[in-house]
PDB file of C-alpha atoms in Angstrom:
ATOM      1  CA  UNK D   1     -54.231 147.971 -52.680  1.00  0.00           C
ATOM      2  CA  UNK D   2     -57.758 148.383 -53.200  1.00  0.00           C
ATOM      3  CA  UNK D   3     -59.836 149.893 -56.445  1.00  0.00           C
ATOM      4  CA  UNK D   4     -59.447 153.683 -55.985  1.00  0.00           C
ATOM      5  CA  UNK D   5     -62.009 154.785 -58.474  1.00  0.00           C
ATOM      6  CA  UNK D   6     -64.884 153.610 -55.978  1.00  0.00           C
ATOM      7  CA  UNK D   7     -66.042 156.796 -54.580  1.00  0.00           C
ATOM      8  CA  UNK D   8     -65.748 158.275 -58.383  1.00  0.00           C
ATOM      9  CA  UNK D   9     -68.690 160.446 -58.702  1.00  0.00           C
ATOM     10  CA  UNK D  10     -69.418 160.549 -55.113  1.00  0.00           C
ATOM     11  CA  UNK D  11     -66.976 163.260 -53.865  1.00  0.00           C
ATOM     12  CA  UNK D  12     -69.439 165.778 -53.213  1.00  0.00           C
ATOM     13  CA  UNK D  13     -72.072 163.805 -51.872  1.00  0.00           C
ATOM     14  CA  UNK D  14     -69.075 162.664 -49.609  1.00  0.00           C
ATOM     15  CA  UNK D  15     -68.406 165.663 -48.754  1.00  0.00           C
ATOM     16  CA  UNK D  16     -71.778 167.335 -48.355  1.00  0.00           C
ATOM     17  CA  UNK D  17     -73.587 164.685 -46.140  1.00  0.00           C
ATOM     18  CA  UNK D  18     -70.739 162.668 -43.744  1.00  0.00           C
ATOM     19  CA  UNK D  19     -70.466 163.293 -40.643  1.00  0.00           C
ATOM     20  CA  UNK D  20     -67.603 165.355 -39.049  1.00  0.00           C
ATOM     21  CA  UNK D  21     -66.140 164.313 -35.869  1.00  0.00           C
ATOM     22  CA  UNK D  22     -66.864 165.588 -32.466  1.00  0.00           C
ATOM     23  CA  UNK D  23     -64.213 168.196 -30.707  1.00  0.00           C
ATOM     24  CA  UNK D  24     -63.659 165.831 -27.735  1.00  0.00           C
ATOM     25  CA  UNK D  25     -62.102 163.455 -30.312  1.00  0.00           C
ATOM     26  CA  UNK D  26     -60.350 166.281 -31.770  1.00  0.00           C
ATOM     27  CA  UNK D  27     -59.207 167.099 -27.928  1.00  0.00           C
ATOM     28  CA  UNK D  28     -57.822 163.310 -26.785  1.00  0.00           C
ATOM     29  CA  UNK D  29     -56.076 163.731 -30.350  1.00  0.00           C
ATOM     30  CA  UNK D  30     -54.791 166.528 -29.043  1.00  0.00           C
ATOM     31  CA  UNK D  31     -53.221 165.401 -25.752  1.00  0.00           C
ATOM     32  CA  UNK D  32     -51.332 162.667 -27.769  1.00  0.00           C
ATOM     33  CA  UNK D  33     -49.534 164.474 -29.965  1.00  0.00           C
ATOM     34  CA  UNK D  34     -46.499 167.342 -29.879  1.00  0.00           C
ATOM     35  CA  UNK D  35     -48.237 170.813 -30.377  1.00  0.00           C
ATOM     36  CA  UNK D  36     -46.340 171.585 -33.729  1.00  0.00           C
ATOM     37  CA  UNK D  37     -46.428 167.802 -34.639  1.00  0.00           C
ATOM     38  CA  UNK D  38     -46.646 167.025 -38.811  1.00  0.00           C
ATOM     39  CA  UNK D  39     -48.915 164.559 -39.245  1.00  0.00           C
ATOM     40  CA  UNK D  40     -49.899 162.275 -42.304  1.00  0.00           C
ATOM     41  CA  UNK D  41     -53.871 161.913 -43.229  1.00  0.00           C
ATOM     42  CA  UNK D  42     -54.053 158.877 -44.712  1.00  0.00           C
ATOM     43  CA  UNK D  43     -56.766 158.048 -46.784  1.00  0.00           C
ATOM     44  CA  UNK D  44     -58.202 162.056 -46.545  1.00  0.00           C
ATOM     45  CA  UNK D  45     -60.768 161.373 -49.249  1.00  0.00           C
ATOM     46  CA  UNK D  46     -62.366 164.788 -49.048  1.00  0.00           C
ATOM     47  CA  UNK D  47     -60.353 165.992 -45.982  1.00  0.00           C
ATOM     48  CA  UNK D  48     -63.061 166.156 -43.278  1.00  0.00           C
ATOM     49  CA  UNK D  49     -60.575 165.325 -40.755  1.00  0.00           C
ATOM     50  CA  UNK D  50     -57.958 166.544 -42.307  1.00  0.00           C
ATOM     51  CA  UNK D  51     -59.654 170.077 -42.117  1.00  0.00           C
ATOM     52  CA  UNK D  52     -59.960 169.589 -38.237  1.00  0.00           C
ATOM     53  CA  UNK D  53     -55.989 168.776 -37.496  1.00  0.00           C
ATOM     54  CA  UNK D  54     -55.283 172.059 -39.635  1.00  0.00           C
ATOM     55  CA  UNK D  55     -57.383 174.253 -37.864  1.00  0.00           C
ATOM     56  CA  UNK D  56     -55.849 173.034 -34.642  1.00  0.00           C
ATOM     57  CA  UNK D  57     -52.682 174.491 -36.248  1.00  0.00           C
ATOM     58  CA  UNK D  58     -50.760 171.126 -37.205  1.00  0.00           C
ATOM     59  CA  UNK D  59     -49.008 170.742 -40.360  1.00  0.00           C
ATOM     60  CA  UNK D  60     -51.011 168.483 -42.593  1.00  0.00           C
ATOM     61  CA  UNK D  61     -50.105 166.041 -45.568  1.00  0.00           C
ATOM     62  CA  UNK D  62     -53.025 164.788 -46.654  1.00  0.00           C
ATOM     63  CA  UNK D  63     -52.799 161.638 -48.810  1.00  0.00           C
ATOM     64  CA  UNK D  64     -55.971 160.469 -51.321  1.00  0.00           C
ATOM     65  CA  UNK D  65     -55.827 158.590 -54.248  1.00  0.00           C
ATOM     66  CA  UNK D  66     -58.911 159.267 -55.895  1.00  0.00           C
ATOM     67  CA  UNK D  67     -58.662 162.388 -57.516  1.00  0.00           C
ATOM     68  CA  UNK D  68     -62.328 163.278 -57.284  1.00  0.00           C
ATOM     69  CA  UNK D  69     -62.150 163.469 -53.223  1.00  0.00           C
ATOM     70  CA  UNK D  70     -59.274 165.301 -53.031  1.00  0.00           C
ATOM     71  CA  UNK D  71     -60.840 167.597 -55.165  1.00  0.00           C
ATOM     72  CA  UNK D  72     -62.913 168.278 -52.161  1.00  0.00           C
ATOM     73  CA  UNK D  73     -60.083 169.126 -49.841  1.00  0.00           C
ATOM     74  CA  UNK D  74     -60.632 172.942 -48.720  1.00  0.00           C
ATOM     75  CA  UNK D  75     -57.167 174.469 -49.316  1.00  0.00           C
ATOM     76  CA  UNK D  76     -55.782 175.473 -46.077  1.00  0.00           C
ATOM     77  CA  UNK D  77     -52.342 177.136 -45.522  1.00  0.00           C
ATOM     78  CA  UNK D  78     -51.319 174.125 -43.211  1.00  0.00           C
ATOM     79  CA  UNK D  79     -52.414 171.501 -45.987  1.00  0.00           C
ATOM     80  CA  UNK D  80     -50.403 169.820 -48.716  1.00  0.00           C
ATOM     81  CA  UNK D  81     -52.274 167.413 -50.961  1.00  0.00           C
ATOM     82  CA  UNK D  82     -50.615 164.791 -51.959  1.00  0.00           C
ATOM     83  CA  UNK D  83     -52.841 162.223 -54.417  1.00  0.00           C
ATOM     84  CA  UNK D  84     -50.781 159.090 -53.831  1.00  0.00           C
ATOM     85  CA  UNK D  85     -52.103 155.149 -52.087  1.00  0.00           C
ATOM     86  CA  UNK D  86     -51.836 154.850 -48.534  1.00  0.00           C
ATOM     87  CA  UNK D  87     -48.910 152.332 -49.157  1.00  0.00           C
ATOM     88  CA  UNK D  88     -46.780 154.398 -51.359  1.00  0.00           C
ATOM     89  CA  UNK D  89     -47.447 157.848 -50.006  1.00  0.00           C
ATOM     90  CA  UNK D  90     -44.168 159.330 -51.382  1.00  0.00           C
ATOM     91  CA  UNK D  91     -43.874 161.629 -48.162  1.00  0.00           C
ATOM     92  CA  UNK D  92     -39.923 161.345 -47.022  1.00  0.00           C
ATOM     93  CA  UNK D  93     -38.453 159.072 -44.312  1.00  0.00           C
ATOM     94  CA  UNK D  94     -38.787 159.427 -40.894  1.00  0.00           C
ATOM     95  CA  UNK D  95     -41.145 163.020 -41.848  1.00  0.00           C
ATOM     96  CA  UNK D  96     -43.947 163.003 -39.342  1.00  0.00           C
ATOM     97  CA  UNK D  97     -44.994 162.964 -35.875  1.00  0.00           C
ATOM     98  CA  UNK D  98     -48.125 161.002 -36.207  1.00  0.00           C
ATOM     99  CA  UNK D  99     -50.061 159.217 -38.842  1.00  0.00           C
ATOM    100  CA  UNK D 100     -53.957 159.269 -38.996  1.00  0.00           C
ATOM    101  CA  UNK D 101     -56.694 157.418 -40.762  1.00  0.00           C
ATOM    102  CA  UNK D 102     -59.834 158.512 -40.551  1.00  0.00           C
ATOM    103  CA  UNK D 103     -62.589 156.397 -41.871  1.00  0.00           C
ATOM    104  CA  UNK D 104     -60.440 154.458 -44.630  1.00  0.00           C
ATOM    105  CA  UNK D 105     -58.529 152.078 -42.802  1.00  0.00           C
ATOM    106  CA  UNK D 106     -60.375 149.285 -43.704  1.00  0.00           C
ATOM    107  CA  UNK D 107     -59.573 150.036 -47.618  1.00  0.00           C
ATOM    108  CA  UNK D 108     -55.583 149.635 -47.335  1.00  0.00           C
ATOM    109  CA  UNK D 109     -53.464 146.521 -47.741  1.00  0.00           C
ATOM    110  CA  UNK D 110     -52.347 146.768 -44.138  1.00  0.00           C
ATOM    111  CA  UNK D 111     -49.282 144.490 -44.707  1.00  0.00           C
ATOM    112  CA  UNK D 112     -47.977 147.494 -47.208  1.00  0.00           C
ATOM    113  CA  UNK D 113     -49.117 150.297 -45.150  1.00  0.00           C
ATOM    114  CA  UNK D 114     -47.077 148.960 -41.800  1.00  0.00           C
ATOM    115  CA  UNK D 115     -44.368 149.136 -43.953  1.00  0.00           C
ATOM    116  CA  UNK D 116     -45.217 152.516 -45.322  1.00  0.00           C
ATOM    117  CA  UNK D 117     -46.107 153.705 -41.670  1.00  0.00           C
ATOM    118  CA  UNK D 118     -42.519 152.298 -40.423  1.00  0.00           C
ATOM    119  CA  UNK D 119     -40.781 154.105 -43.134  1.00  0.00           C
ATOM    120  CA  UNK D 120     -42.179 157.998 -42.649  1.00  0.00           C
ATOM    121  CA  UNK D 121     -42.596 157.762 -39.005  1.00  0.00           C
ATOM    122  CA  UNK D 122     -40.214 159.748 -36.498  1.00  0.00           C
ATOM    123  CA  UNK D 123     -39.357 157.273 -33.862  1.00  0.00           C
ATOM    124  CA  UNK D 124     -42.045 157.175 -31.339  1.00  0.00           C
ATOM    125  CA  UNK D 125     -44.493 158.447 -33.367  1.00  0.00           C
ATOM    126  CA  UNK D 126     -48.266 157.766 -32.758  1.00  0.00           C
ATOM    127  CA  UNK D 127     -50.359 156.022 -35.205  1.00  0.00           C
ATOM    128  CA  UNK D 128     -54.179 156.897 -35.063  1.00  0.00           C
ATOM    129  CA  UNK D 129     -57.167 155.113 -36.465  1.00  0.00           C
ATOM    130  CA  UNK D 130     -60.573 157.040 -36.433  1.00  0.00           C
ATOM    131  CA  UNK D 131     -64.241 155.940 -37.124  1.00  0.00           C
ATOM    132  CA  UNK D 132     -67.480 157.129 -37.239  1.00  0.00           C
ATOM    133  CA  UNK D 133     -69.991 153.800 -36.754  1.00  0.00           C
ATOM    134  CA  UNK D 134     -73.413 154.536 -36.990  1.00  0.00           C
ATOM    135  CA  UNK D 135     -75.793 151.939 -35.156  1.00  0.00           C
ATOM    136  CA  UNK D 136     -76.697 148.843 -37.903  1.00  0.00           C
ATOM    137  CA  UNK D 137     -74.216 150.206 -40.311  1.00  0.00           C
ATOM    138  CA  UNK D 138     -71.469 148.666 -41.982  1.00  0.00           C
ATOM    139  CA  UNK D 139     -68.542 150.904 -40.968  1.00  0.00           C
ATOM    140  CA  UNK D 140     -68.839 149.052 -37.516  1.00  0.00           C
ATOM    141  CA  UNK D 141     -68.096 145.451 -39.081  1.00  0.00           C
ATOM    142  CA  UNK D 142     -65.250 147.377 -41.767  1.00  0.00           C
ATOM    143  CA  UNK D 143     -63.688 149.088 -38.121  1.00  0.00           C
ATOM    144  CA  UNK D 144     -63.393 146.282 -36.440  1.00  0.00           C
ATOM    145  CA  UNK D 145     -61.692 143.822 -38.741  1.00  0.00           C
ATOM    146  CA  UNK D 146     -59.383 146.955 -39.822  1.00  0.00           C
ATOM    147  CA  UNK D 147     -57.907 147.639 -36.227  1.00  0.00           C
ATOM    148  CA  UNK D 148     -57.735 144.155 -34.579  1.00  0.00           C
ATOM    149  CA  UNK D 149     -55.709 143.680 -38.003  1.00  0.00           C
ATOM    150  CA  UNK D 150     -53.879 146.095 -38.089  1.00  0.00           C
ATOM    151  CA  UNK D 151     -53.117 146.967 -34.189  1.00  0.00           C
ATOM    152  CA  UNK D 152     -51.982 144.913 -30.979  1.00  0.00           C
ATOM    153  CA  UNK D 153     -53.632 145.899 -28.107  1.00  0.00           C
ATOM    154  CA  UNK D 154     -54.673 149.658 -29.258  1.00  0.00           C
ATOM    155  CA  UNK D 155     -55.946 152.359 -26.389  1.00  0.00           C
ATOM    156  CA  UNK D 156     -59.474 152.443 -27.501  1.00  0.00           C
ATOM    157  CA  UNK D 157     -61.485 155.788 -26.544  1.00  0.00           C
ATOM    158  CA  UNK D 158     -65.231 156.372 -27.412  1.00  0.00           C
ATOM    159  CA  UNK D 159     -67.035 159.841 -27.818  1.00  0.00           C
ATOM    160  CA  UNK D 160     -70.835 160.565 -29.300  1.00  0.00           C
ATOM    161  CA  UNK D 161     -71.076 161.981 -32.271  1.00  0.00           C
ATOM    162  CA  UNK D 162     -75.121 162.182 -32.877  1.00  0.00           C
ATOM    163  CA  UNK D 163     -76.157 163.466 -36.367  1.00  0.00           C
ATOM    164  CA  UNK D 164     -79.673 164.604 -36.894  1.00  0.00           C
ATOM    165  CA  UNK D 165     -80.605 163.921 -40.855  1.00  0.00           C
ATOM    166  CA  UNK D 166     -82.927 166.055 -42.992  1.00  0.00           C
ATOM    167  CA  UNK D 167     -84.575 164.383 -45.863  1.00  0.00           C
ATOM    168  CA  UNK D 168     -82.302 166.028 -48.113  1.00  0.00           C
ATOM    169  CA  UNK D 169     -79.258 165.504 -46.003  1.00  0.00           C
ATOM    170  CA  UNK D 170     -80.430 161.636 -45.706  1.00  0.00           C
ATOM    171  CA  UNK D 171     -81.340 161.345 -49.261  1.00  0.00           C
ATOM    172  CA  UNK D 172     -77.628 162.648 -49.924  1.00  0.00           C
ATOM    173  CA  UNK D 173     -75.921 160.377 -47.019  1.00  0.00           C
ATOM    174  CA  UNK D 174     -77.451 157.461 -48.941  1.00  0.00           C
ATOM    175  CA  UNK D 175     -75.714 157.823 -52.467  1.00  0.00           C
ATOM    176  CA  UNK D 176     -72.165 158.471 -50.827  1.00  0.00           C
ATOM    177  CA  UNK D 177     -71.201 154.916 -49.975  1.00  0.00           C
ATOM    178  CA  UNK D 178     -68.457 153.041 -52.536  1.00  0.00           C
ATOM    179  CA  UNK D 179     -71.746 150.353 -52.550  1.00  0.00           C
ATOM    180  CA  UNK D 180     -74.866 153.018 -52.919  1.00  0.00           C
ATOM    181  CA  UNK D 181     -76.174 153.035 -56.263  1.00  0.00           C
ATOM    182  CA  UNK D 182     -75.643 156.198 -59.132  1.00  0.00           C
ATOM    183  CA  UNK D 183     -78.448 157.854 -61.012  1.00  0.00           C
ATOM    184  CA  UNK D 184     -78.883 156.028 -64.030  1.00  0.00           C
ATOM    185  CA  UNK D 185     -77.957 152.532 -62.034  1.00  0.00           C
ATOM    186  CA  UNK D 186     -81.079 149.991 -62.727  1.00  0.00           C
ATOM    187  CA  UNK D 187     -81.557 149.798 -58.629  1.00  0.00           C
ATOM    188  CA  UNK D 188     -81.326 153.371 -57.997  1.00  0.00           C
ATOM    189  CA  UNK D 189     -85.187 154.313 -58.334  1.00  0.00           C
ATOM    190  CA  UNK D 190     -85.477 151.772 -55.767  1.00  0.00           C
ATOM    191  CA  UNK D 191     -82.905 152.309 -53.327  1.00  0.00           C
ATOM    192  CA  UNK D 192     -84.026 156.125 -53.274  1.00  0.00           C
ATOM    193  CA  UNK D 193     -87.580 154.972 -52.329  1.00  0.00           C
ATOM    194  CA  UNK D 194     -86.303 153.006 -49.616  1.00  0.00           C
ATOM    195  CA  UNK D 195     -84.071 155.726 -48.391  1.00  0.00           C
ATOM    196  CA  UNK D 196     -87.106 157.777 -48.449  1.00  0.00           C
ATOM    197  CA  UNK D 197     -89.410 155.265 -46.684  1.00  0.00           C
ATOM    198  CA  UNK D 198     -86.969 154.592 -43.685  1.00  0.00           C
ATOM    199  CA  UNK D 199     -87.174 158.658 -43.285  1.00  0.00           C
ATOM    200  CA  UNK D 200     -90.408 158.848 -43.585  1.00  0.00           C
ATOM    201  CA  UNK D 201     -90.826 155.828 -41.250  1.00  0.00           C
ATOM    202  CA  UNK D 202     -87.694 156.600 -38.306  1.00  0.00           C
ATOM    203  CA  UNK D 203     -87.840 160.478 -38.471  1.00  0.00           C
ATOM    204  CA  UNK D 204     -89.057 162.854 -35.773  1.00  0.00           C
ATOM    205  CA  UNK D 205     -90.237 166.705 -36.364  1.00  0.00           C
ATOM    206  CA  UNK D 206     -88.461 166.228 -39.653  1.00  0.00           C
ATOM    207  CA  UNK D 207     -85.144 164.725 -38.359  1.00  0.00           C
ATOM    208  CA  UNK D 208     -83.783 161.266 -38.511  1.00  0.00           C
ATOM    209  CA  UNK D 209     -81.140 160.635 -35.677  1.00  0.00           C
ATOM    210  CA  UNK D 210     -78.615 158.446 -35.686  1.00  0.00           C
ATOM    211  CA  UNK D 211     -76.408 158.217 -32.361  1.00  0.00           C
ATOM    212  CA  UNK D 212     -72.779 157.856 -34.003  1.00  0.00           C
ATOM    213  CA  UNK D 213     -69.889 157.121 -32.249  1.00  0.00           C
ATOM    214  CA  UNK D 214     -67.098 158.061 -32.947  1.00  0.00           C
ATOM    215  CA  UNK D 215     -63.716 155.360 -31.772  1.00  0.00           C
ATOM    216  CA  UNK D 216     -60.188 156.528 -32.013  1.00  0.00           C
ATOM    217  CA  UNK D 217     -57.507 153.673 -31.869  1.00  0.00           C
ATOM    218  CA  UNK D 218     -54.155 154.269 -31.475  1.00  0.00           C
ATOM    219  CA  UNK D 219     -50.538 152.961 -30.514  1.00  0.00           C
ATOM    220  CA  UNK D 220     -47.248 154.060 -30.738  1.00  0.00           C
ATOM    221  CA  UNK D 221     -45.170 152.534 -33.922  1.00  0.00           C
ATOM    222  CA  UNK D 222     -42.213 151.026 -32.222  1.00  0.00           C
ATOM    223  CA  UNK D 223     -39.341 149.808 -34.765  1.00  0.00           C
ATOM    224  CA  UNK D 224     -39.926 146.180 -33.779  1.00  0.00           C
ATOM    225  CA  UNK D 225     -43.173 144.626 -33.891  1.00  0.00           C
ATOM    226  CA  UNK D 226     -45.725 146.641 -31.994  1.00  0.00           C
ATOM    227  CA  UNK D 227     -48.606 146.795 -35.264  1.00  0.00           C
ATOM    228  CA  UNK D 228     -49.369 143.515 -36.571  1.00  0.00           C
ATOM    229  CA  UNK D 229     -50.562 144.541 -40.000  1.00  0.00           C
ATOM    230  CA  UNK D 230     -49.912 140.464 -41.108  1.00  0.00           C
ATOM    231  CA  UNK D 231     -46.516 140.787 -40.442  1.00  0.00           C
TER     232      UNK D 231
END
């Protein structure tokens, strides 16, 4: 299990500047899934997926332990919080339709959370990995380890997500990452100049794109071996 106080003090940045995911993802989601299928968010942080499954009318349990990004969570009549680790989630036995991670895979002990998965899934139930990689960054190197880890041979979609930055949005973006600097860090001065040069450098009429994608991985959990999770 990994340090959960990392994203301490970032919750709203979090929340504020990450981007969302696109409602094609949402849709292929969709078409996998029971219509009144309960699913588990693993790893909600501040529930920007979470948010999405909800308004699509599913039954939510949204599971965070960092108490500062739940915080974040919007309530929502089909949302229960539940601040607990990905590998201990407390949810009963053989409760939900469908697990998804978005974003946070890559923070679990995945040898616990197989285990976890196998013990609150319904039989048949889909497991769902989601990510957002921006082009350069490090969520694409994070993703990939993650789900050949965690998954044997995964259906793999694809859908753009492009984000157009404004300075401030940018500016924000930048201090949200467990490994971005805080105000009153030695290197933060410096990092924001640098955030601010790269704008000011890779920006176009005031806008600094950056052509996400967005990959959703999933498999079904069979009860033998069908996620390899180092198991």
């Amino acid at each position: 299990m990994q340090n959960t106080q990392l994203f301490t003090g970032k919750a709203q940045a979090y929340a504020a500047a990450r981007p969302s995911y696109p409602a094609a993802a949402l849709d292929y989601i969709a078409s996998l899934l029971p219509p009144d299928a309960v699913i588990a968010d693993i790893g909600a942080g501040t529930g920007k997926f979470t948010q999405l499954l909800a308004e699509r009318g599913y039954t939510v349990h949204a599971v965070e332990p960092n108490e500062d990004m739940l915080a974040q969570l919007q309530p929502h009549a089909n949302i229960t919080a539940h601040h607990a680790a990905a590998e201990a989630t407390g949810l009963p036995a053989h409760s939900v339709d469908a697990i998804t991670v978005a974003q946070a895979l890559h923070w679990f002990d995945l040898t616990a959370f197989t285990a976890e998965c196998k013990r609150i899934a319904k039989p048949g139930a889909q497991v769902i990995a989601i990510y957002n990689n921006t082009p350069s960054g490090t969520s694409i190197a994070y993703s990939t380890w993650a789900t050949d880890d965690f998954f044997t041979s995964p259906t793999v979609r694809e859908f753009a997500n492009p984000i157009d930055y404004t300075r401030e949005r940018w500016a924000i973006y930048r201090t949200s990452h467990s490994y971005d600097p805080r105000p009153g860090d030695p290197d933060f001065a410096a990092h924001m100049a640098e955030v601010h040069a790269q704008f000011d450098r890779d920006s176009v009429n005031g806008l600094l794109r950056k052509e996400v994608v967005t990959q959703v991985h999933h498999h079904h959990l069979r009860w033998g071996s069908s996620l390899r999770g180092n198991t």
